[in-house]
Coordinates of C-alpha atoms and ligand atoms in Angstrom, one line a residue:
M28 CA 22.4 -94.1 13.0
I29 CA 22.6 -92.7 9.3
P30 CA 23.7 -89.0 9.5
K31 CA 21.5 -86.3 8.4
T32 CA 22.4 -84.9 5.3
R33 CA 22.6 -81.0 5.1
K34 CA 19.4 -80.4 3.2
E35 CA 17.6 -82.9 6.1
K36 CA 19.0 -80.7 8.8
S37 CA 18.0 -77.3 7.4
K38 CA 14.7 -78.7 6.7
E39 CA 14.3 -79.5 10.2
S40 CA 15.5 -75.9 11.5
G41 CA 13.5 -74.5 8.9
K42 CA 16.5 -72.5 7.6
T43 CA 18.9 -72.9 4.8
F44 CA 22.1 -70.6 4.5
Q45 CA 22.7 -69.1 1.5
T46 CA 24.3 -65.5 0.5
P47 CA 22.3 -62.5 1.3
K48 CA 20.0 -61.3 -1.4
G49 CA 22.4 -59.9 -4.2
M50 CA 25.8 -60.8 -2.9
H51 CA 27.5 -64.2 -4.4
D52 CA 30.4 -66.4 -3.7
V53 CA 33.2 -66.2 -6.3
L54 CA 33.7 -70.0 -6.8
P55 CA 37.3 -71.5 -7.5
G56 CA 36.1 -72.0 -11.1
D57 CA 35.8 -68.4 -11.5
Q58 CA 38.5 -67.2 -10.0
P59 CA 40.8 -67.3 -13.0
Y60 CA 38.8 -64.5 -14.5
W61 CA 39.4 -62.5 -11.2
D62 CA 42.7 -63.2 -11.4
R63 CA 43.4 -62.5 -15.0
I64 CA 41.0 -59.0 -14.6
E65 CA 43.0 -57.8 -11.5
R66 CA 46.5 -58.6 -13.3
V67 CA 45.6 -56.3 -16.3
V68 CA 44.1 -53.9 -14.0
R69 CA 47.6 -53.6 -12.2
D70 CA 49.5 -54.2 -15.1
L71 CA 47.6 -51.0 -16.8
A72 CA 48.3 -49.0 -13.7
E73 CA 51.9 -49.7 -13.5
F74 CA 52.2 -49.0 -17.1
Y75 CA 50.5 -45.3 -16.9
N76 CA 51.8 -44.7 -13.6
F77 CA 48.8 -45.2 -11.1
A78 CA 49.5 -46.1 -7.6
R79 CA 47.4 -48.4 -5.4
I80 CA 44.7 -46.7 -2.8
R81 CA 43.1 -48.7 -0.2
T82 CA 40.3 -46.9 1.6
P83 CA 37.9 -48.1 4.2
I84 CA 35.0 -50.2 3.6
L85 CA 33.2 -47.9 6.1
E86 CA 32.7 -44.3 5.6
F87 CA 30.6 -41.7 7.2
A88 CA 27.2 -41.7 5.3
E89 CA 27.4 -38.0 5.0
L90 CA 30.8 -38.3 2.8
F91 CA 28.0 -39.4 -0.3
Q92 CA 25.4 -37.7 0.7
R93 CA 27.3 -34.5 0.1
T94 CA 29.1 -35.7 -3.0
A95 CA 27.2 -38.4 -4.7
G96 CA 23.6 -36.0 -4.3
E97 CA 21.1 -36.1 -2.0
E98 CA 18.7 -36.7 -5.0
T99 CA 20.7 -39.9 -6.4
D100 CA 19.2 -43.1 -6.2
I101 CA 22.5 -44.1 -4.5
V102 CA 22.0 -41.7 -1.9
R103 CA 18.2 -41.8 -1.4
K104 CA 17.5 -45.7 -1.7
E105 CA 20.9 -47.7 -1.9
M106 CA 23.2 -47.1 1.1
Y107 CA 23.8 -49.6 4.1
V108 CA 23.7 -47.0 6.4
F109 CA 23.7 -47.6 10.3
K110 CA 24.7 -46.1 13.6
T111 CA 27.9 -47.7 15.5
K112 CA 27.9 -48.1 19.2
G113 CA 29.6 -45.0 19.6
G114 CA 26.7 -42.8 17.7
D115 CA 28.5 -42.4 14.3
V116 CA 26.1 -43.0 11.4
V117 CA 28.5 -44.9 8.9
T118 CA 27.8 -46.7 5.6
L119 CA 29.4 -49.4 3.8
R120 CA 30.7 -47.5 0.6
P121 CA 28.6 -47.0 -2.3
E122 CA 31.1 -46.2 -4.8
G123 CA 35.4 -45.4 -4.4
T124 CA 35.5 -41.9 -5.7
A125 CA 34.3 -40.0 -2.9
A126 CA 36.5 -42.1 -0.7
V127 CA 39.8 -41.3 -2.7
A128 CA 38.9 -37.8 -2.6
R129 CA 38.5 -37.9 1.0
A130 CA 42.1 -39.7 1.4
Y131 CA 43.3 -37.1 -1.1
L132 CA 42.3 -34.0 1.3
E133 CA 42.9 -36.0 4.7
H134 CA 46.7 -36.8 3.6
S135 CA 47.3 -33.5 1.9
L136 CA 48.0 -35.5 -1.2
G137 CA 47.9 -32.3 -2.8
R138 CA 50.9 -31.5 -1.6
M139 CA 52.9 -34.2 -3.2
S140 CA 53.7 -34.1 -7.5
Q141 CA 50.5 -33.4 -9.2
P142 CA 48.5 -34.9 -10.4
Q143 CA 47.7 -37.9 -8.1
R144 CA 47.3 -40.7 -10.1
L145 CA 45.6 -43.7 -8.0
F146 CA 43.7 -46.8 -8.5
Y147 CA 41.7 -49.1 -6.8
I148 CA 40.1 -52.7 -6.9
E149 CA 37.6 -52.9 -4.1
P150 CA 34.0 -54.2 -3.2
M151 CA 31.3 -51.7 -3.1
F152 CA 27.7 -52.1 -1.8
R153 CA 24.4 -51.0 -3.0
Y154 CA 21.0 -51.7 -1.7
E155 CA 19.5 -52.3 -5.4
N156 CA 17.1 -54.7 -6.9
P157 CA 19.1 -57.6 -8.0
Q158 CA 19.2 -58.4 -11.8
A159 CA 21.7 -59.4 -14.6
G160 CA 25.0 -57.3 -13.7
R161 CA 23.5 -55.6 -10.7
Y162 CA 24.3 -56.8 -7.4
R163 CA 24.3 -55.6 -3.8
Q164 CA 27.7 -56.5 -3.2
H165 CA 30.1 -55.5 -6.5
S166 CA 33.6 -54.9 -7.0
Q167 CA 35.1 -52.1 -8.9
A168 CA 38.4 -51.2 -10.7
G169 CA 38.6 -47.4 -10.3
F170 CA 41.4 -45.0 -11.7
E171 CA 41.6 -41.6 -10.8
V172 CA 43.8 -38.5 -11.4
L173 CA 43.4 -36.1 -9.0
G174 CA 45.0 -32.5 -8.8
G175 CA 47.0 -30.7 -11.4
S176 CA 45.2 -29.3 -14.2
N177 CA 42.0 -29.6 -15.7
D178 CA 43.6 -30.6 -19.2
P179 CA 41.5 -32.3 -21.3
I180 CA 44.2 -34.8 -22.1
Y181 CA 43.4 -36.5 -18.8
D182 CA 39.7 -37.3 -19.7
A183 CA 41.2 -39.1 -22.9
Q184 CA 43.6 -40.7 -20.9
I185 CA 41.4 -42.1 -18.5
I186 CA 38.9 -43.3 -21.4
T187 CA 42.0 -45.0 -23.2
M188 CA 42.8 -46.9 -20.1
F189 CA 39.4 -48.6 -19.8
Q190 CA 39.1 -49.2 -23.8
R191 CA 42.6 -50.8 -23.4
L192 CA 41.4 -52.8 -20.3
L193 CA 38.9 -54.2 -22.4
E194 CA 40.7 -54.9 -25.3
T195 CA 43.6 -56.6 -23.1
L196 CA 40.6 -58.7 -21.8
R197 CA 39.5 -59.5 -25.4
I198 CA 36.4 -58.2 -24.9
K199 CA 34.4 -57.4 -28.2
N200 CA 31.9 -55.0 -29.5
T201 CA 32.3 -52.5 -27.0
N202 CA 30.5 -48.9 -27.4
L203 CA 31.9 -46.0 -26.0
K204 CA 29.4 -43.2 -25.3
I205 CA 30.4 -39.8 -24.2
N206 CA 28.6 -36.4 -23.4
S207 CA 29.5 -33.1 -21.6
I208 CA 27.3 -31.7 -18.8
G209 CA 29.1 -28.4 -18.5
C210 CA 30.2 -26.1 -15.5
R211 CA 29.1 -24.1 -13.1
V212 CA 28.2 -21.2 -15.9
C213 CA 26.6 -23.2 -18.2
R214 CA 24.8 -25.9 -16.6
P215 CA 22.2 -23.5 -14.6
L216 CA 21.2 -22.2 -18.1
Y217 CA 20.5 -26.0 -18.9
R218 CA 18.7 -27.0 -16.1
R219 CA 16.0 -23.8 -16.5
Q220 CA 15.7 -25.3 -20.0
L221 CA 15.0 -28.9 -18.7
Q222 CA 12.7 -27.7 -16.0
T223 CA 10.8 -25.6 -18.5
Y224 CA 10.5 -28.7 -20.8
Y225 CA 9.6 -31.3 -18.4
K226 CA 6.8 -28.9 -16.4
T227 CA 5.1 -29.0 -19.8
H228 CA 5.0 -32.5 -19.5
E229 CA 4.6 -33.1 -15.8
K230 CA 1.4 -35.2 -15.8
D231 CA 3.6 -37.9 -17.6
L232 CA 6.5 -37.9 -15.0
C233 CA 7.1 -40.6 -12.3
S234 CA 6.7 -39.5 -9.1
D235 CA 10.2 -39.5 -8.0
C236 CA 10.9 -37.1 -10.8
V237 CA 8.1 -34.6 -10.2
G238 CA 10.3 -34.3 -7.1
R239 CA 13.6 -34.1 -9.1
L240 CA 12.3 -31.7 -11.3
K241 CA 12.5 -28.9 -8.6
Q242 CA 15.7 -30.1 -7.0
N243 CA 17.8 -31.5 -9.9
P244 CA 16.3 -31.7 -13.0
L245 CA 19.0 -33.4 -14.8
R246 CA 18.6 -36.5 -12.7
L247 CA 15.3 -36.6 -14.6
L248 CA 17.8 -37.9 -17.6
D249 CA 18.6 -40.9 -15.7
C250 CA 15.5 -42.0 -14.7
K251 CA 14.5 -45.7 -16.1
E252 CA 11.0 -45.5 -15.8
D253 CA 9.1 -46.0 -19.3
S254 CA 6.6 -43.1 -18.8
C255 CA 10.0 -40.5 -18.3
G256 CA 12.2 -42.3 -20.8
R257 CA 9.6 -41.4 -23.6
L258 CA 10.0 -37.6 -22.7
K259 CA 14.0 -37.9 -23.3
E260 CA 13.6 -38.0 -26.9
R261 CA 12.6 -34.3 -27.4
V262 CA 14.5 -32.8 -24.4
P263 CA 17.0 -30.0 -25.2
N264 CA 20.5 -31.0 -26.3
V265 CA 23.0 -30.1 -23.5
L266 CA 25.7 -29.8 -26.2
D267 CA 24.0 -26.7 -27.6
K268 CA 24.0 -25.1 -24.4
L269 CA 27.8 -25.5 -23.2
C270 CA 29.6 -22.1 -22.9
S271 CA 32.6 -21.6 -24.9
T272 CA 35.2 -23.1 -22.3
C273 CA 33.0 -26.4 -21.9
S274 CA 32.9 -26.4 -25.4
E275 CA 36.2 -26.3 -26.1
H276 CA 37.0 -28.4 -23.5
F277 CA 34.9 -31.0 -24.9
K278 CA 36.1 -30.4 -28.3
T279 CA 39.6 -31.1 -27.5
V280 CA 38.7 -34.6 -25.7
L281 CA 36.9 -35.9 -28.7
E282 CA 40.1 -34.7 -30.9
Y283 CA 42.4 -36.9 -28.7
L284 CA 40.1 -39.9 -29.2
D285 CA 40.6 -39.1 -32.6
E286 CA 43.9 -38.9 -32.6
L287 CA 43.9 -42.3 -30.7
Q288 CA 41.6 -43.7 -33.1
L289 CA 38.9 -44.6 -30.4
P290 CA 35.5 -44.7 -31.9
Y291 CA 32.7 -43.3 -29.9
T292 CA 29.1 -42.3 -29.9
L293 CA 27.9 -38.7 -28.7
D294 CA 25.2 -39.2 -26.0
N295 CA 23.2 -35.8 -25.2
Q296 CA 21.3 -37.7 -22.6
L297 CA 24.0 -39.1 -20.7
V298 CA 24.4 -37.8 -17.4
R299 CA 25.3 -40.5 -14.9
G300 CA 23.8 -41.4 -11.7
L301 CA 26.0 -39.5 -9.4
D302 CA 25.7 -35.6 -9.1
Y303 CA 29.8 -35.0 -8.8
Y304 CA 30.3 -34.6 -12.1
N305 CA 31.2 -31.8 -14.7
R306 CA 31.8 -31.7 -18.3
T307 CA 33.1 -35.2 -19.6
V308 CA 31.3 -38.2 -18.7
F309 CA 31.6 -41.4 -20.6
E310 CA 30.3 -45.0 -20.2
I311 CA 31.4 -48.0 -22.1
S312 CA 29.0 -51.0 -22.9
V313 CA 29.1 -54.1 -25.2
E314 CA 26.6 -54.8 -27.8
G315 CA 25.2 -58.5 -28.4
K316 CA 26.3 -61.3 -25.8
G317 CA 26.8 -59.7 -22.6
S318 CA 25.0 -56.4 -22.9
E319 CA 22.3 -57.3 -20.6
V320 CA 24.8 -56.4 -17.7
G321 CA 24.5 -52.6 -18.7
A322 CA 27.6 -50.4 -18.5
L323 CA 31.2 -51.5 -17.7
P324 CA 33.1 -48.6 -17.1
G325 CA 31.8 -45.4 -16.5
G326 CA 33.1 -42.3 -15.0
G327 CA 33.8 -38.4 -15.9
R328 CA 35.2 -35.2 -14.5
Y329 CA 34.6 -34.0 -11.4
D330 CA 36.7 -30.3 -10.5
Y331 CA 33.8 -29.1 -7.8
L332 CA 34.1 -32.7 -5.2
M333 CA 36.9 -31.5 -3.6
E334 CA 35.1 -28.4 -2.8
L335 CA 32.1 -30.3 -1.6
L336 CA 34.1 -31.7 0.9
G337 CA 35.9 -28.5 2.2
G338 CA 38.7 -28.6 0.1
H339 CA 40.1 -25.9 -2.6
L340 CA 38.9 -26.4 -6.1
T341 CA 40.9 -29.4 -7.5
P342 CA 40.7 -30.7 -11.1
A343 CA 39.9 -34.4 -11.4
V344 CA 38.7 -36.9 -13.6
G345 CA 38.4 -41.0 -13.4
G346 CA 36.2 -43.8 -13.8
A347 CA 35.4 -47.2 -12.4
C348 CA 34.7 -50.4 -14.0
G349 CA 32.5 -53.2 -12.6
V350 CA 34.6 -56.7 -12.0
D351 CA 31.6 -58.9 -12.0
R352 CA 30.0 -57.5 -15.2
L353 CA 33.6 -58.0 -16.8
V354 CA 33.5 -61.6 -15.4
A355 CA 30.0 -61.9 -16.7
V356 CA 30.6 -60.6 -20.4
M357 CA 33.6 -62.8 -20.9
K358 CA 31.7 -65.7 -20.2
A359 CA 28.6 -64.5 -22.1
Q360 CA 31.5 -63.9 -25.2
E361 CA 33.4 -67.2 -24.3
I362 CA 36.4 -65.6 -23.8
K363 CA 38.8 -68.3 -22.6
I364 CA 41.4 -67.8 -19.9
G365 CA 44.6 -69.5 -20.2
E366 CA 44.9 -73.0 -18.3
R367 CA 46.6 -72.7 -15.4
L368 CA 46.8 -76.7 -14.5
S369 CA 48.6 -77.3 -17.8
Q370 CA 51.4 -75.3 -17.0
R371 CA 52.2 -77.8 -14.2
V372 CA 54.4 -80.9 -13.6
F373 CA 53.0 -83.5 -11.2
V374 CA 55.4 -85.1 -8.6
A375 CA 54.4 -88.6 -7.2
H376 CA 55.9 -91.0 -4.9
A377 CA 56.0 -94.7 -4.3
G378 CA 56.6 -95.3 -0.7
E379 CA 57.2 -93.2 2.5
L380 CA 60.9 -92.5 2.2
A381 CA 60.3 -91.4 -1.3
K382 CA 57.1 -89.4 -0.2
K383 CA 59.8 -87.0 2.2
K384 CA 62.1 -86.6 -0.9
C385 CA 59.2 -85.5 -3.0
L386 CA 58.3 -82.7 -0.6
K387 CA 61.9 -81.3 -0.9
L388 CA 61.4 -81.9 -4.9
V389 CA 58.3 -79.8 -4.9
E390 CA 59.8 -77.1 -3.2
E391 CA 63.0 -76.9 -5.5
L392 CA 60.5 -77.0 -8.4
R393 CA 58.7 -74.1 -6.9
K394 CA 61.9 -72.3 -6.5
A395 CA 63.0 -72.6 -10.0
N396 CA 59.7 -71.0 -10.6
I397 CA 57.9 -74.3 -12.2
G398 CA 54.4 -74.7 -11.3
A399 CA 54.1 -78.1 -9.5
S400 CA 51.0 -80.2 -8.2
E401 CA 51.0 -83.4 -6.4
A402 CA 49.1 -85.8 -4.3
L403 CA 51.5 -86.6 -1.8
A404 CA 49.0 -87.8 0.9
R405 CA 47.5 -90.5 -1.3
E406 CA 49.5 -93.6 -0.9
S407 CA 49.1 -95.6 -4.0
L408 CA 50.8 -94.4 -6.9
K409 CA 47.8 -95.5 -9.1
A410 CA 46.0 -93.0 -7.3
Q411 CA 48.6 -90.3 -7.4
L412 CA 48.6 -90.6 -11.3
K413 CA 44.7 -90.6 -11.8
A414 CA 45.2 -86.9 -9.7
A415 CA 47.4 -86.0 -12.3
D416 CA 45.4 -87.0 -15.1
R417 CA 42.8 -84.7 -13.6
D418 CA 45.0 -81.9 -13.2
G419 CA 46.0 -82.4 -17.1
A420 CA 49.4 -81.9 -16.5
P421 CA 51.6 -82.8 -19.0
I422 CA 54.6 -84.4 -17.2
A423 CA 54.7 -86.6 -14.0
L424 CA 58.1 -87.1 -11.9
I425 CA 58.2 -90.1 -10.0
L426 CA 60.2 -91.1 -7.1
G427 CA 60.6 -94.7 -5.7
Q428 CA 63.1 -96.7 -3.2
K429 CA 65.2 -97.6 -6.7
E430 CA 65.4 -93.9 -8.0
I431 CA 66.5 -92.7 -4.3
Y432 CA 69.1 -95.3 -4.3
E433 CA 70.3 -94.4 -7.8
D434 CA 70.2 -90.7 -7.1
G435 CA 67.5 -90.3 -10.1
V436 CA 63.8 -89.3 -10.7
I437 CA 61.8 -91.0 -13.5
I438 CA 60.5 -88.6 -15.9
R439 CA 57.1 -89.6 -17.4
D440 CA 55.4 -87.9 -20.8
L441 CA 51.8 -88.5 -19.4
R442 CA 50.6 -87.9 -22.9
S443 CA 52.7 -90.7 -24.6
G444 CA 53.2 -92.7 -21.3
L445 CA 57.0 -92.8 -22.3
Q446 CA 59.5 -92.3 -19.3
E447 CA 63.0 -92.3 -18.3
T448 CA 65.3 -91.6 -15.4
V449 CA 67.2 -88.4 -15.4
P450 CA 69.7 -87.6 -12.4
L451 CA 68.2 -85.4 -9.7
H452 CA 70.7 -82.7 -10.2
R453 CA 69.8 -82.3 -14.1
I454 CA 65.9 -82.7 -13.0
I455 CA 64.9 -78.6 -13.1
D456 CA 66.8 -78.1 -16.4
E457 CA 65.5 -81.7 -18.2
V458 CA 61.7 -80.1 -16.9
R459 CA 62.5 -76.7 -18.3
K460 CA 63.3 -78.2 -21.7
R461 CA 60.4 -80.6 -21.9
L462 CA 57.9 -77.8 -20.8
R463 CA 59.4 -75.6 -23.5
D464 CA 59.4 -78.1 -26.1
K465 CA 55.4 -78.8 -25.2
N466 CA 55.0 -74.7 -25.6
V467 CA 53.8 -74.7 -22.1
V468 CA 54.8 -71.8 -20.2
E469 CA 56.2 -72.2 -17.1
V470 CA 55.4 -68.8 -15.1
T471 CA 51.9 -68.4 -14.4
P472 CA 51.4 -65.0 -15.6
I473 CA 49.7 -64.6 -19.1
H474 CA 50.7 -61.1 -20.6
D475 CA 48.8 -60.4 -24.0
Ligands
HAM1 P1 29.1 -45.8 -11.3 O1 28.6 -46.0 -12.7 O2 27.9 -46.1 -10.4 O3 30.1 -44.8 -11.0 O4 29.8 -47.3 -11.3 C1 30.7 -47.7 -12.1 C2 30.7 -49.2 -12.4 O5 30.6 -50.0 -11.4 C3 29.3 -49.4 -13.2 O6 29.7 -48.9 -14.9 C4 29.3 -51.1 -13.2 O7 30.0 -51.7 -14.2 C5 30.0 -51.2 -11.7 N1 28.2 -51.2 -11.0 C6 28.1 -50.2 -10.3 N2 27.1 -50.9 -10.0 C7 26.8 -52.1 -9.9 C8 26.2 -53.3 -9.4 N3 25.2 -52.7 -8.4 N4 26.4 -54.2 -9.7 C9 27.4 -54.4 -10.2 N5 28.2 -53.4 -10.8 C10 28.1 -52.4 -10.7 C11 30.9 -44.8 -10.2 O8 30.4 -45.6 -9.0 C12 31.9 -43.7 -9.8 N6 32.6 -43.7 -8.9 C13 32.8 -44.0 -11.3 C14 34.0 -43.0 -11.0 C15 35.1 -43.1 -10.9 N7 33.6 -41.7 -11.6 C16 34.7 -41.1 -11.6 N8 35.7 -41.7 -11.0

């Protein structure tokens, strides 16, 4: 009987298995992008002295209801909320900041040296309508500075780190947008002004925004509906309404960015999709190729968030960048990642005894930090060398009966086909020398 194909079996059972909507696999072909991004994030974290934090994927749903805000899309529509068998109402975390703040309070990190500089690279879950750069499961790389003072230098440093992240990944045409949305003193005045403005245009608002108008008018600036979007053009400018302390704070952030020669655009309608922000908010996106994914890093100051969780007023600022979006932009901008395979040598055997010796040779190469690949399970030398060709390895090391007897290894240049036998004890040095001559980097990390 001819075995059925997967398609035929699926047709019979009426079900084809695929990822749930809005979620995607990261296949081996894309892994180098993810590895590269994670490496750059970790290097930046190390350089700027940020320590990694990992929080659970599940949190109490109330954590986000209290902090992100009841009127935000994230809380109203996008959380994966469910009841556990024990009756707890939990959610797959939609974002990282509230979770990090919860951990800061829970573990009294405020008693340690301040500020605490923390970073994470973790998956987040939002039940959104999938589209370019918008997934229901996505990963974010975040940097958060918690505690200490609300010195504007921290705002500037966070923004700088994200700019460095994009630069190091060689992402081009970036546009940093920045705004200040004030504090408890000046924001209520601005809210009232917004309410007055939007009330005169209430008939043009979408139904969601009619509700938001009473509860949280700032959210109207975040609405994606066309009719609401048109009204934004003549909206009062938040920067004109800042109190003198917020104004001074924002001016200093901008001066620091000027000092660092980071170009920015003032965007007085940038409020971001979460309620916990005060003062500085920012987003960085790209123009041209890759722009369809939307904001890459986004963040801001959130000095009141700890209070919302029952802690003391604790200054904090941070941001997070979508990793899936970084990958999409890198591909759209045709940014090449260093080829891993060409950094390797290929080890091949001819015969059973040689196979055993090859196993040892591969381990010795690994110990010497030289990337090695092999196809030792294949018996024919020809098949193994074909695999070496596919790998793109520049050098092959070949062991047969004769070489074992003579304590040597054939070293073959796979580009020219030239080969010679080298004593086994000299093989590591010889490989290193040849890789250097070929300008092939031996160790995997590629730092810019
Ligand atoms: P957010 O703007 O909601 O902010 O998300 C941060 C970044 O995550 C976005 O700029 C985007 O790159 C990526 N992102 C968000 N949603 C999706 C999605 N559905 N699919 C793909 N990528 C997405 C926050 O979450 C804040 N916690 C950022 C922050 C950290 N603020 C202060 N500290």
